[in-house]
Amino acid sequence: MSRDYRPPRSVRETRAAAPTELEVQALWFEQFYRRELSTDDGRVAEIIQPGFWNHAAGPDFSRAAIRWAGNTETIVGDVEVHLRADDWHLHGHHADPAYDRAILHVVWEEKKGATFFPATSAFRRVPQVVLSPQLVAPWEELQPLCADLVQHPLPGAVAGRCSAVLAGLPAARVVEIVRTAGLFRLRHKARRWHWRRAIAGADQALFEALAEALGFHANQVPMRLVAQRLPYALLRKLSPTARLAHLFGLAGFLPEESVARLRAEPRGWLRELWEIWWKARGPLDYALLGRGQWKLAGLRPLNRPERRLAALAQIVAVLPKLSAALERRDQDRFADLLLAVRDEFWEKHATLIGTELAAPCRLLGEERVHDILINVFWPLVSLDDPAAAERGLTEMTAAPNSASRIATQRMLLAPLTARQQREALVQQGLLQIYRDYCLTDCSQCEACTFPELVSSWESPP
Ligand code: SF4
């Protein structure tokens, strides 16, 4: 009798339908294909790791790692998955710089007839893999396995090598390890502000830290540059309107067009801002920011940098009170002062000349202020009182983001209680481990040293 493996017979009588794009992504994620894949340019790629599955805008997988046959170099980058080759163009990826780091275009089937070369916005050809003929088993066999995956909340990553080591430890030890990583991250942030405080003074360091936090991910750098080029000591001497004029003028947001053509509401005060700015801009000419320095594409209207600059202008007036709250380690007072930042125009607008928002919205909502407490308030407190900062972040909760979610999925932190997983210090620790180990790994965990670090872990005295 043959002992060869035979896939179980399916109870289905009809053939499985062709896969959806999500199912092809699941095939890629689960690595249900040969370890070495042929590409349309005649080469063979060894797939070391499929990358992290991205369920938001942008390429489908980030940090995939491959090696071309006959070459020892490991190539790390993004992978985009489609059903058909020409979807690359239909979805506009050839003109979108977000896809410039693509190292493979994975498609289910070939484009019939004409040859098709996917290319990035910089005209670099992206090698293409046709997956259907290179699977480890027929699609009918793999389809139920993918269906199971795509019916549940989609994961971003599979369990990593460290998960087995962590699973063998008591929950308290796992929390201790992750919190230690969180404290490292806190100290790292604090060190930067320590030097800014030494160079520019405590108020200016706080002002820059708040500006950077208001920039969120997309515009942290230009917001910090604005706060450095228009320092607190200069802005506090100006009237509220002059502060706005300087901030919008230097940031490059004052419209070039004639204000006479604008609708009535912004027209009056924009003219006022221009009157102030054209007299003030001469000495600041060297420091002007161009529109290209701001990331505006894909931003929700409420997160537009114009609203963040308006909030920064209001913060100038309360900075001494914020400094005093910081001094007293009073996070409630600090949060209340930020939540009280108001601006009648900017609560109804996302841009200087656009239409009104559907519903008025506070300049700084509770979520953003909570974020500022975690990323600014407690790191700054830790400069003088690390123990208070540790206590503060242990008592706070934080919503997981995509990076900490991937870290949780890779480390399989099931022994932690739901409260522990939401703890701000634990979330910070997960981000640090993700950044230091998962993001630098391109060996599918094989060369990562974190599992060994965990095995040899000794609790601090
Ligand atoms: S790269 Fe390291 S830290 Fe990340 S999942 Fe793999 S073993 Fe764990």
CSV table of N, CA and C and ligand atoms in Angstrom, one decimal, residues 52 158-163 166 407 410-411 433-434 437-439 441 444-446 448-451, ligand 1:
chain,number,residue,atom,x,y,z
A,52,PHE,N,5.0,41.8,7.1
A,52,PHE,CA,3.9,42.1,8.0
A,52,PHE,C,2.7,42.5,7.1
A,158,VAL,N,2.6,36.3,12.0
A,158,VAL,CA,2.5,35.0,12.6
A,158,VAL,C,3.4,35.0,13.9
A,159,ALA,N,3.2,34.0,14.7
A,159,ALA,CA,4.0,34.0,16.0
A,159,ALA,C,5.5,33.9,15.7
A,160,GLY,N,6.2,34.6,16.5
A,160,GLY,CA,7.7,34.6,16.3
A,160,GLY,C,8.4,33.5,17.1
A,161,ARG,N,9.7,33.4,17.0
A,161,ARG,CA,10.5,32.4,17.7
A,161,ARG,C,10.4,32.7,19.2
A,162,CYS,N,10.3,34.0,19.6
A,162,CYS,CA,10.3,34.3,21.0
A,162,CYS,C,9.0,33.9,21.7
A,163,SER,N,8.0,33.6,21.0
A,163,SER,CA,6.7,33.2,21.6
A,163,SER,C,6.8,32.0,22.4
A,166,LEU,N,8.6,32.9,25.7
A,166,LEU,CA,7.8,33.7,26.6
A,166,LEU,C,6.7,32.8,27.2
A,407,ALA,N,3.3,43.2,17.4
A,407,ALA,CA,4.2,42.7,18.4
A,407,ALA,C,3.5,41.7,19.3
A,410,ARG,N,3.0,38.5,17.4
A,410,ARG,CA,4.3,37.7,17.2
A,410,ARG,C,4.7,37.1,18.5
A,411,MET,N,4.5,37.8,19.7
A,411,MET,CA,5.0,37.3,20.9
A,411,MET,C,4.0,36.4,21.7
A,433,ILE,N,10.2,46.8,21.6
A,433,ILE,CA,10.6,45.5,21.1
A,433,ILE,C,10.4,45.3,19.6
A,434,TYR,N,9.2,45.8,19.2
A,434,TYR,CA,8.9,45.7,17.7
A,434,TYR,C,10.0,46.5,17.0
A,437,TYR,N,13.7,44.8,17.6
A,437,TYR,CA,14.0,43.4,17.1
A,437,TYR,C,13.2,43.1,15.8
A,438,CYS,N,11.8,43.2,15.9
A,438,CYS,CA,11.0,42.7,14.7
A,438,CYS,C,11.3,43.5,13.5
A,439,LEU,N,11.5,44.9,13.7
A,439,LEU,CA,11.7,45.7,12.5
A,439,LEU,C,13.1,45.6,11.9
A,441,ASP,N,14.7,42.6,12.0
A,441,ASP,CA,14.9,41.2,11.6
A,441,ASP,C,14.6,41.0,10.1
A,444,GLN,N,13.2,35.9,9.3
A,444,GLN,CA,12.0,35.1,9.9
A,444,GLN,C,12.4,34.7,11.3
A,445,CYS,N,12.9,35.6,12.1
A,445,CYS,CA,13.2,35.4,13.5
A,445,CYS,C,14.5,34.6,13.8
A,446,GLU,N,15.1,33.9,12.8
A,446,GLU,CA,16.2,33.0,13.0
A,446,GLU,C,17.4,33.7,13.7
A,448,CYS,N,17.3,36.6,15.2
A,448,CYS,CA,16.9,37.6,16.3
A,448,CYS,C,17.5,37.1,17.6
A,449,THR,N,18.0,38.0,18.4
A,449,THR,CA,18.6,37.7,19.7
A,449,THR,C,17.6,37.9,20.9
A,450,PHE,N,16.4,38.3,20.6
A,450,PHE,CA,15.5,38.6,21.7
A,450,PHE,C,15.1,37.3,22.5
A,451,PRO,N,14.9,36.1,21.8
A,451,PRO,CA,14.5,34.9,22.5
A,451,PRO,C,15.7,34.6,23.5
B,1,SF4,S1,11.9,39.1,15.4
B,1,SF4,FE1,12.5,38.6,17.4
B,1,SF4,S2,11.2,39.7,18.8
B,1,SF4,FE2,10.3,39.8,16.8
B,1,SF4,S3,8.9,38.0,16.8
B,1,SF4,FE3,10.8,37.3,16.0
B,1,SF4,S4,11.9,36.4,17.7
B,1,SF4,FE4,10.3,37.7,18.5
